[in-house]
Short mmCIF file of C-alpha atoms in Angstrom, two decimals:
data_model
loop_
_atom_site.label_atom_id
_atom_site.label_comp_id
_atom_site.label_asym_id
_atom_site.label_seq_id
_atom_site.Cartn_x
_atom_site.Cartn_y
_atom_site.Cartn_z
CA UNK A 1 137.54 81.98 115.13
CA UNK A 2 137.15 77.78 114.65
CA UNK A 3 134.24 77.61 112.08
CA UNK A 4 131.22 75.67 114.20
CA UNK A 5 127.57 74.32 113.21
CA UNK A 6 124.50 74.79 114.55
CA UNK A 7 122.33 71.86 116.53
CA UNK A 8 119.39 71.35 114.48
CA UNK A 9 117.51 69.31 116.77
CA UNK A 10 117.80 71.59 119.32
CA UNK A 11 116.74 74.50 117.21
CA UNK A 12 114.05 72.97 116.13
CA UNK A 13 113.15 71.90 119.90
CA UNK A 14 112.88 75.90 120.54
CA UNK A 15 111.17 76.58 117.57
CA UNK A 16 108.53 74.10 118.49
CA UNK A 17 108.40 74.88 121.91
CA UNK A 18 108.14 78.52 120.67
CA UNK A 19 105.11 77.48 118.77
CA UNK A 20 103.29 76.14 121.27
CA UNK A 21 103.06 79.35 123.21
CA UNK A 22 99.91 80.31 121.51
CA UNK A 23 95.95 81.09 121.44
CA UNK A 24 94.56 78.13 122.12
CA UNK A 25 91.20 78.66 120.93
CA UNK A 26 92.58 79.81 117.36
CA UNK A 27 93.70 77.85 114.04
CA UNK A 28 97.54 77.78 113.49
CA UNK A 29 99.31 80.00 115.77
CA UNK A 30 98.28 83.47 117.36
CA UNK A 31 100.47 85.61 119.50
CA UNK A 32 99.22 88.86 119.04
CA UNK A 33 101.14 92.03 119.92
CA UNK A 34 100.88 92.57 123.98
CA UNK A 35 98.95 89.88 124.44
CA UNK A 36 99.22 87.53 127.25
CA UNK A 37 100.95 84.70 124.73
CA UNK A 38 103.27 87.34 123.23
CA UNK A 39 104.94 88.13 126.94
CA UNK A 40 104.88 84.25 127.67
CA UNK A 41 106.68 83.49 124.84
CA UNK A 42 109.37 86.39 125.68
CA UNK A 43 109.45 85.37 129.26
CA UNK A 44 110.50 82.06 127.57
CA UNK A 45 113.25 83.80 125.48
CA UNK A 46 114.29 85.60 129.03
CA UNK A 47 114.56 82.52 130.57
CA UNK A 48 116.67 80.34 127.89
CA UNK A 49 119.26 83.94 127.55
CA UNK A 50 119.71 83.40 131.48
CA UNK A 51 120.63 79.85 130.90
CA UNK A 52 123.33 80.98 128.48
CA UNK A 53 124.59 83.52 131.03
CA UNK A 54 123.75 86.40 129.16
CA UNK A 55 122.90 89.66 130.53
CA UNK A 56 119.28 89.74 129.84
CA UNK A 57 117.21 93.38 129.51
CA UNK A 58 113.74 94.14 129.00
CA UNK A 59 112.45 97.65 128.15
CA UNK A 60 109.49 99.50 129.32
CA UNK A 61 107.61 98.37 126.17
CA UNK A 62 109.08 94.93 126.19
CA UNK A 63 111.43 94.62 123.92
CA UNK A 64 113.69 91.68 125.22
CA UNK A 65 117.90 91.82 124.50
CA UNK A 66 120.63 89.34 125.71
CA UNK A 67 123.66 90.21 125.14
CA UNK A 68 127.06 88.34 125.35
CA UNK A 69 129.76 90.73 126.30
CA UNK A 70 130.74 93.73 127.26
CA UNK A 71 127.72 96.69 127.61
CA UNK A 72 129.35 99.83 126.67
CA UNK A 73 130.61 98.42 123.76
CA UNK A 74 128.85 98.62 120.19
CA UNK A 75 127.73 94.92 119.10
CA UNK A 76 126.96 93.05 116.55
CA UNK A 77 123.04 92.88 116.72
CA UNK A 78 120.63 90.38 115.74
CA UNK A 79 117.11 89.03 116.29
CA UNK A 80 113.24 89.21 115.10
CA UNK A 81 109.99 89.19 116.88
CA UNK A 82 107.91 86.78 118.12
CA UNK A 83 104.21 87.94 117.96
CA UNK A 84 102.03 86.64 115.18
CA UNK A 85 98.97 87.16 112.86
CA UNK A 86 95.97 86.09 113.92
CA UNK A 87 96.25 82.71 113.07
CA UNK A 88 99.51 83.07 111.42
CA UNK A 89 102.22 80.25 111.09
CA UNK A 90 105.40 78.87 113.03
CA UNK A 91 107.95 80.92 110.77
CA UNK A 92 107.35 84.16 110.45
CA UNK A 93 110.11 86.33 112.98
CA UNK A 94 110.47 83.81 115.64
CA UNK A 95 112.39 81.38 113.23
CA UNK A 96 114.73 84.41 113.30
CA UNK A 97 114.66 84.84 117.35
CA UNK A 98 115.20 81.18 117.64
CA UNK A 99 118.48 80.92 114.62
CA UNK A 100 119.94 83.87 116.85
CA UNK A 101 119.68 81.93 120.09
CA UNK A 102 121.02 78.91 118.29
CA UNK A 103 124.13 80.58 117.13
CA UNK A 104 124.77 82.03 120.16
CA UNK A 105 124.68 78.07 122.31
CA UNK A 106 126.70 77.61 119.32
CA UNK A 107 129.65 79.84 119.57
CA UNK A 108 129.41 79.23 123.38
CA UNK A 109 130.06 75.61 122.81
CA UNK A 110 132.75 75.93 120.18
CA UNK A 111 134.44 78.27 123.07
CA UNK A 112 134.19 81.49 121.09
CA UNK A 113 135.19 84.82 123.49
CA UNK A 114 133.04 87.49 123.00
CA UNK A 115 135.35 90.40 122.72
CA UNK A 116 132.96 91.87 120.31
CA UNK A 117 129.74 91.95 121.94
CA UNK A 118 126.85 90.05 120.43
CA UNK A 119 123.08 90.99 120.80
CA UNK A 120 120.18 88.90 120.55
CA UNK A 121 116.99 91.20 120.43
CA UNK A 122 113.03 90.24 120.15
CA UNK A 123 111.33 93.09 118.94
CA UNK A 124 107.58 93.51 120.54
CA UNK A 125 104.50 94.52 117.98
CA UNK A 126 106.27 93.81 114.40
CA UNK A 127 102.76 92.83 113.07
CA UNK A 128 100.17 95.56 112.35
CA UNK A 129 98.64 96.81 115.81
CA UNK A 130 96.91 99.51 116.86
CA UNK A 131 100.53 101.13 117.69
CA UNK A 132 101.75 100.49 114.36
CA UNK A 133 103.56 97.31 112.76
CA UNK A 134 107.32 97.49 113.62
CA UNK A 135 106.93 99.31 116.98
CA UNK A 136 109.11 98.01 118.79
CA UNK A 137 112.17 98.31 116.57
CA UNK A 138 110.87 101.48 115.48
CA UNK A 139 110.62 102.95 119.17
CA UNK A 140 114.33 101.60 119.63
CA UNK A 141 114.98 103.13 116.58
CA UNK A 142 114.17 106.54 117.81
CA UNK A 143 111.34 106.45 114.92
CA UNK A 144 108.10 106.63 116.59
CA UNK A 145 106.32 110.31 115.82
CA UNK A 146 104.29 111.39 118.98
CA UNK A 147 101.07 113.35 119.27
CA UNK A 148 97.89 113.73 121.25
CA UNK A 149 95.99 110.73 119.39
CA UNK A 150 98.93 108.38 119.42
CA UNK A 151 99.08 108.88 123.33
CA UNK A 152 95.77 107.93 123.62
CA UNK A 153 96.35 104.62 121.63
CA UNK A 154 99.83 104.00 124.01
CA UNK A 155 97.16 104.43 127.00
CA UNK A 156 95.13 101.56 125.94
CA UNK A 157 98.17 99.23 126.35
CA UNK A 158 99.20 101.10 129.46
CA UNK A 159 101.94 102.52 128.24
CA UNK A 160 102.99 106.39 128.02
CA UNK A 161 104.96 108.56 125.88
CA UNK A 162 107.86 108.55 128.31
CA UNK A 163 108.07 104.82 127.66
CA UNK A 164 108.56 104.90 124.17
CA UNK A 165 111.50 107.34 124.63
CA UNK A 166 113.16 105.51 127.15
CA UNK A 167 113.04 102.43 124.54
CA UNK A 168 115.49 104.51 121.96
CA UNK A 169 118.87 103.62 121.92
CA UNK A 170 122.10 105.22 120.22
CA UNK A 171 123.75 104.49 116.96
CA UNK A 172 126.90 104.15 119.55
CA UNK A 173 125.48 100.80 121.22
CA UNK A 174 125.37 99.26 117.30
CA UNK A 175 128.44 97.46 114.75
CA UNK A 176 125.34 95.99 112.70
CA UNK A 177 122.20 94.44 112.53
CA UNK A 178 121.51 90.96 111.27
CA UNK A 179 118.54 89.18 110.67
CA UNK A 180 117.56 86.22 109.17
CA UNK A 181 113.67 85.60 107.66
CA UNK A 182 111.17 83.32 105.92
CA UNK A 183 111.25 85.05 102.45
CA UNK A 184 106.91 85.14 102.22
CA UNK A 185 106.91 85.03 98.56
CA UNK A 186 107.92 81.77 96.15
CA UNK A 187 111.37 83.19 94.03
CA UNK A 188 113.48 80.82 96.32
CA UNK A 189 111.76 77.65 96.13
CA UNK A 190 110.86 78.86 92.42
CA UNK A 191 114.69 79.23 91.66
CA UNK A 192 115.97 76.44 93.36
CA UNK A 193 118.10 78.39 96.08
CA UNK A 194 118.53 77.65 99.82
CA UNK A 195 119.60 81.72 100.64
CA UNK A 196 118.05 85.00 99.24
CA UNK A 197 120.88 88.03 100.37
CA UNK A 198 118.39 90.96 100.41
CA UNK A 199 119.40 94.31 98.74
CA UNK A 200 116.37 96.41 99.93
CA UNK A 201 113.22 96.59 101.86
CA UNK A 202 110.13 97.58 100.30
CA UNK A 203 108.87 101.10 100.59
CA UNK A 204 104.77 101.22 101.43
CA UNK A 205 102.50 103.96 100.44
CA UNK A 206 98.90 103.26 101.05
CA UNK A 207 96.02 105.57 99.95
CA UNK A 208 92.73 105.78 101.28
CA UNK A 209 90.26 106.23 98.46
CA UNK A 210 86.33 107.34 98.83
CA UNK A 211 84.53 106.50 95.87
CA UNK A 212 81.17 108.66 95.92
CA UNK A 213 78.47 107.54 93.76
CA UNK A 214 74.62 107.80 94.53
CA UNK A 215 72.78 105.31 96.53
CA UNK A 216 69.16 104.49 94.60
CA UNK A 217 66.56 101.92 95.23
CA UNK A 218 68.03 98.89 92.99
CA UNK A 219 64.67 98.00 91.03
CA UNK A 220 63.67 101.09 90.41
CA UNK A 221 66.64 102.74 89.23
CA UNK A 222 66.90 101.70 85.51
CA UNK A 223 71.40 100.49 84.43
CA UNK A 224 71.38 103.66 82.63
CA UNK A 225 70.47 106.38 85.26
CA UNK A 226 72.65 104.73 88.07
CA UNK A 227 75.25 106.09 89.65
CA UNK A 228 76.88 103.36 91.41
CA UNK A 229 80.08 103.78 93.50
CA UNK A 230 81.36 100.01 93.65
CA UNK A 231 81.45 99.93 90.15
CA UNK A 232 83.47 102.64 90.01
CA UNK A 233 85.66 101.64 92.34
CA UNK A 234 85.72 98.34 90.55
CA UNK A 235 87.20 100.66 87.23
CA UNK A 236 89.90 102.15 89.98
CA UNK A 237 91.05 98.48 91.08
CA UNK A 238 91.54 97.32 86.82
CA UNK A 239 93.41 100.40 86.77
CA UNK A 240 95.63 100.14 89.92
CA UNK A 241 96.98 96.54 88.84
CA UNK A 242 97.36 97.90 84.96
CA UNK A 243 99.91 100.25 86.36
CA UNK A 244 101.46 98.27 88.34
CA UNK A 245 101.74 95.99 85.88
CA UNK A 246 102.95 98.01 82.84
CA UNK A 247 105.48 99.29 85.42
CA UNK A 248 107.45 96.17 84.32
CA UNK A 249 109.58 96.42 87.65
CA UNK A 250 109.57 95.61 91.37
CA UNK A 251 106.68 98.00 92.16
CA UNK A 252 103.64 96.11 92.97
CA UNK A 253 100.17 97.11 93.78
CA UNK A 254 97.12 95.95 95.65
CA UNK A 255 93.44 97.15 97.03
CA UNK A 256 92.86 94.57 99.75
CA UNK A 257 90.82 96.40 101.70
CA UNK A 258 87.15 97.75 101.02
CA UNK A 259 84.02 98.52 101.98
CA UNK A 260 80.33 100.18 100.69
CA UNK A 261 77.77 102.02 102.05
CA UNK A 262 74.81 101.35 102.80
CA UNK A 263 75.90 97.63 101.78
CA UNK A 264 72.66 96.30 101.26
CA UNK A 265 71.28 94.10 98.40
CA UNK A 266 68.72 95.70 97.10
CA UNK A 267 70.34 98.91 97.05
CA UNK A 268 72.95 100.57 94.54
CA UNK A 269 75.88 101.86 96.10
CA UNK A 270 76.27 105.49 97.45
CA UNK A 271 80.02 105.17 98.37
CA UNK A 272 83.22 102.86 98.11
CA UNK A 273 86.25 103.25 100.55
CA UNK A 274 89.32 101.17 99.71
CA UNK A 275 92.72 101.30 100.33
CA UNK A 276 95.45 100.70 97.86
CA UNK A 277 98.45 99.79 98.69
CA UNK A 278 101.62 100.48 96.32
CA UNK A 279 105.21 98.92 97.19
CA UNK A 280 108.71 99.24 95.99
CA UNK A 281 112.71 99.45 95.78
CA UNK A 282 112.32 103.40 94.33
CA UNK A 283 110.29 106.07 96.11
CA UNK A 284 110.37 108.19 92.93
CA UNK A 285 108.39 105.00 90.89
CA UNK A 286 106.07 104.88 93.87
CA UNK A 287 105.06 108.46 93.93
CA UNK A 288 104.73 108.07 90.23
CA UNK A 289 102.40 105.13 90.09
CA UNK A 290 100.40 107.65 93.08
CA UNK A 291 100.40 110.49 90.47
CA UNK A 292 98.79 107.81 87.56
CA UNK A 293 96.01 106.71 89.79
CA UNK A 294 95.11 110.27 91.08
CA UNK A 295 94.83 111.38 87.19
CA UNK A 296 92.68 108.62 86.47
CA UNK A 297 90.47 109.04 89.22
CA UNK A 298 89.99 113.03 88.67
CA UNK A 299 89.53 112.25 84.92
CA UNK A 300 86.89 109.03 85.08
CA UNK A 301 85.16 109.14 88.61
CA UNK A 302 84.20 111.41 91.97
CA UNK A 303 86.90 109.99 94.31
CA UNK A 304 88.91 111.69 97.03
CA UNK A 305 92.21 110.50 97.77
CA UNK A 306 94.67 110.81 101.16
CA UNK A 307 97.82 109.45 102.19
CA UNK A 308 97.52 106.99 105.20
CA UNK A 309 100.96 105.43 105.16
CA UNK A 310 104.43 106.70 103.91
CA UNK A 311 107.37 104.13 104.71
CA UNK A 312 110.25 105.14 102.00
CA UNK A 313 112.35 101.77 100.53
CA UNK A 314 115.30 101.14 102.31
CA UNK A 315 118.72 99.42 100.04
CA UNK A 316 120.87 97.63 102.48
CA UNK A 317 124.15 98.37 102.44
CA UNK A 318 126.77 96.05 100.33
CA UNK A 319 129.62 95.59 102.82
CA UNK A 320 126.92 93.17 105.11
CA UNK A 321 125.35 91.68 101.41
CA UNK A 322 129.39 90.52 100.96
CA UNK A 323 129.53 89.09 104.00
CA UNK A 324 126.76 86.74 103.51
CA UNK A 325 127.48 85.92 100.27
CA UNK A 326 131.14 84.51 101.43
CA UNK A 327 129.31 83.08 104.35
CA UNK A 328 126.76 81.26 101.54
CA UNK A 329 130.25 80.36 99.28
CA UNK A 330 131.86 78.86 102.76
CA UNK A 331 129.19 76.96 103.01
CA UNK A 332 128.78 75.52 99.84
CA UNK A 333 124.71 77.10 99.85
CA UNK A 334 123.07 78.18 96.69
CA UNK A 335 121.65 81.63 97.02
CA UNK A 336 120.21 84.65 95.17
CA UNK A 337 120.43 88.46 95.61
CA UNK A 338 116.80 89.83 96.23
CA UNK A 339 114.59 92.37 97.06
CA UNK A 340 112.47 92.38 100.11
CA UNK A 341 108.25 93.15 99.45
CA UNK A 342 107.77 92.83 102.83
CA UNK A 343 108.62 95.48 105.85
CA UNK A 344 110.55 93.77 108.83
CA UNK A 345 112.17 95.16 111.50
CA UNK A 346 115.28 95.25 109.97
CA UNK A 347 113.77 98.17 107.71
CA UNK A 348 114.08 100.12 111.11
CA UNK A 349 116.98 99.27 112.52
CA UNK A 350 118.83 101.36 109.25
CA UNK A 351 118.31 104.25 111.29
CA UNK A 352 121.12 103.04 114.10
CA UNK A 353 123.34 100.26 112.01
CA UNK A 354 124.50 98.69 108.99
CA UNK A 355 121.62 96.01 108.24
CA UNK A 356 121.80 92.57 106.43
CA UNK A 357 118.81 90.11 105.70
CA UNK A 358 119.25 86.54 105.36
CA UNK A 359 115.90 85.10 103.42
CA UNK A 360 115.05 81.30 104.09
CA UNK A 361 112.48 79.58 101.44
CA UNK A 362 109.06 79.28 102.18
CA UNK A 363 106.83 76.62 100.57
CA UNK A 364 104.50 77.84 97.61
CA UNK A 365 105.21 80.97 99.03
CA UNK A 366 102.65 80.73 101.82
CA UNK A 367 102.93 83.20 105.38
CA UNK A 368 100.73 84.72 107.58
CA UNK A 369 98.73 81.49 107.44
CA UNK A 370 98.87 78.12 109.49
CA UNK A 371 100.28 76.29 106.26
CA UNK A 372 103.11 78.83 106.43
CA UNK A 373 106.12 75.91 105.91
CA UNK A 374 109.78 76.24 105.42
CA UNK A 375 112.03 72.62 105.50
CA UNK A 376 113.70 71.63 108.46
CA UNK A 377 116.69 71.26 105.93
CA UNK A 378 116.15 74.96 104.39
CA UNK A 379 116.34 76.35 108.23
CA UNK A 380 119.73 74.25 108.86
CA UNK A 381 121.07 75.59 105.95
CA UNK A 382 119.98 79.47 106.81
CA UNK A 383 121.35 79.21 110.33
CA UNK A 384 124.27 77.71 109.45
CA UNK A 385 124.74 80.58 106.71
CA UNK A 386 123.97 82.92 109.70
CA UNK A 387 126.28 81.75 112.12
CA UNK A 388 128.96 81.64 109.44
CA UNK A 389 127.98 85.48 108.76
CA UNK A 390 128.59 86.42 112.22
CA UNK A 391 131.68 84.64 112.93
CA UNK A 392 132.91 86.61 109.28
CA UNK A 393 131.32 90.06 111.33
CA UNK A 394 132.53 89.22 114.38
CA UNK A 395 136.49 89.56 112.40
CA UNK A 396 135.43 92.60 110.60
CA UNK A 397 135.17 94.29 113.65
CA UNK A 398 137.67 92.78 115.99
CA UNK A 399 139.47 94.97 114.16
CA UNK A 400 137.63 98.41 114.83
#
């Protein structure tokens, strides 16, 4: 296939016209999972695949697809999502929507034949939700665990159980799964590379902690006589980023989350919930840092721990890491292998296909947040490296 180059301007011109689908009355940019600027902004997606002449689904949960050949053959997948953070920034998973539509006007122009398919998917509710972050990759995935609560949560977006199963599709309709991201942390700007080739995606394990202590009148109750839970919980947090710390790897370790009871100033704390969150390449260093923290607590303070959130690190296999790398070399890009921190919904789409993650550089490290900034430059370079990727795919599996 003739090697072709993406039209900046007229990414950028989707990207911006992507951007402006959003809460109005909010800083930055807010499309929140099923809300009304999340299916406008997909209804915009329908309506550009349609242009390109490209047979153009929706599921019953929304998940949008366009694909460019033929539909009972496996093809070479790729995409992102489009909803936001409250008040989140430009980048984060449309960029990736809007490089997939861009190499796909691209190969179109350059007169490419799509005799192996090619898939452009926007996944709905990647962002945390009341349904779960990465549900609509994770439904297509097959990876979405029902039960009598859950229904009740699918209810209050009108949706039902026999939805969600109708979204699944079949390792049969995949070749691969490609997508290309705003890295969210500072190691590419930091080293000086345009591309990050991602070897794995973070695990997450998140405990919910209850601190117990005993709540006491705060004057009367003399330093030495107090039994005070946020102080405890306080000892807990110096702990959780010691380990994580003197783990001297990729594991990483946060509480971001936490509350007391009965919260009031005059009063010394009776309890402290908090969540900690632990993430990483190995499962086995995960559940070990888990382990330290529940011998600490049982040996320095009254604290019950639970498991809210198990998602086991994914490593991505090699044969797609190769491609991009000789898609980076081809087009004379500086880039770095890496490990993803963050969960996307390529972490789901292992279940069905080989998966590869192309990482874009994102100033000071900044997402989730309306300063969230990657170069025009940095995303010319990325979607060029993408489109070279899938032109290198689409010859891999000519051949199958």
């Amino acid at each position: 296939m003739k090697t072709t180059r993406i039209n900046l301007e007229r990414l950028k011109k989707n990207l911006l016209e992507v951007g402006a689908v959003a809460n109005a009355g909010s800083e930055g940019y807010t499309r929140l999972a099923y809300s009304p600027e999340e299916k406008q902004a997909l209804n915009w997606l329908q309506e550009k695949m349609k242009a390109l002449s490209l047979t153009v689904r929706q599921d019953r949960l929304g998940n949008v697809t366009g694909r460019w050949g033929e539909a009972d053959k496996p093809a070479i997948a790729f995409g992102s999502h489009l909803d936001t953070v409250p008040s989140g920034g430009l980048y984060d998973g449309a960029l990736g929507v809007i490089a997939g539509l861009e190499c796909l006007e691209a190969l179109k122009e350059a007169g490419a034949l799509p005799d192996v398919p090619l898939e452009l998917t926007a996944f709905v509710g990647e962002e945390a939700n009341l349904l779960g972050g990465t549900f609509g990759s994770r439904a297509i995935a097959g990876l979405v665990k029902g039960s009598e609560d859950f229904e009740n949560k699918l209810h209050q977006h009108e949706f039902t159980w026999e939805d969600v199963q109708s979204a699944k599709r079949s390792k049969d309709d995949y070749h691969c799964y490609l997508e290309l991201h705003i890295e969210q942390g500072a190691l590419l700007e930091t080293n000086q590379k345009q591309i990050g080739i991602v070897t794995a995606i973070a695990g997450i394990l998140r405990l919910v902690v209850a601190v117990a202590g005993r709540a006491s009148h705060s004057g009367t109750t003399p330093m030495h006589l107090r039994q005070d839970a946020l102080l405890d919980a306080s000892r807990l947090i110096q702990e959780v980023n010691r380990l994580a710390v003197a783990a001297n790897s990729d594991i990483i370790a946060t509480v971001g989350e936490i509350a007391i009871s009965p919260n009031l100033a005059n009063v010394v704390p009776g309890q402290a919930d908090l969540m900690i969150e632990i993430r990483g390449s190995s499962w086995a260093e995960m559940k070990g840092i888990e382990e330290q923290i529940r011998s600490w607590a049982n040996a320095n303070i009254d604290a019950s721990i639970s498991v809210a959130v198990e998602k086991h690190p994914m490593s991505l296999p090699a044969s797609i890491q190769a491609c991009i790398d000789e898609a980076c070399q081809k087009q004379g890009k500086s880039y770095q292998y890496m490990f993803s921190g963050a969960n996307h919904d390529a972490n789901s789409m292992t279940a069905l296909a080989d998966v590869g993650m192309i990482f874009v550089p994102s100033k000071d490290g900044v997402s989730h947040h309306p300063e969230e900034y990657t170069s025009w430059e940095d995303i010319e370079a990325g979607a060029n490296v993408m489109l070279e990727t899938l032109q290198l795919l689409i010859e891999k599996y000519r051949q199958v």
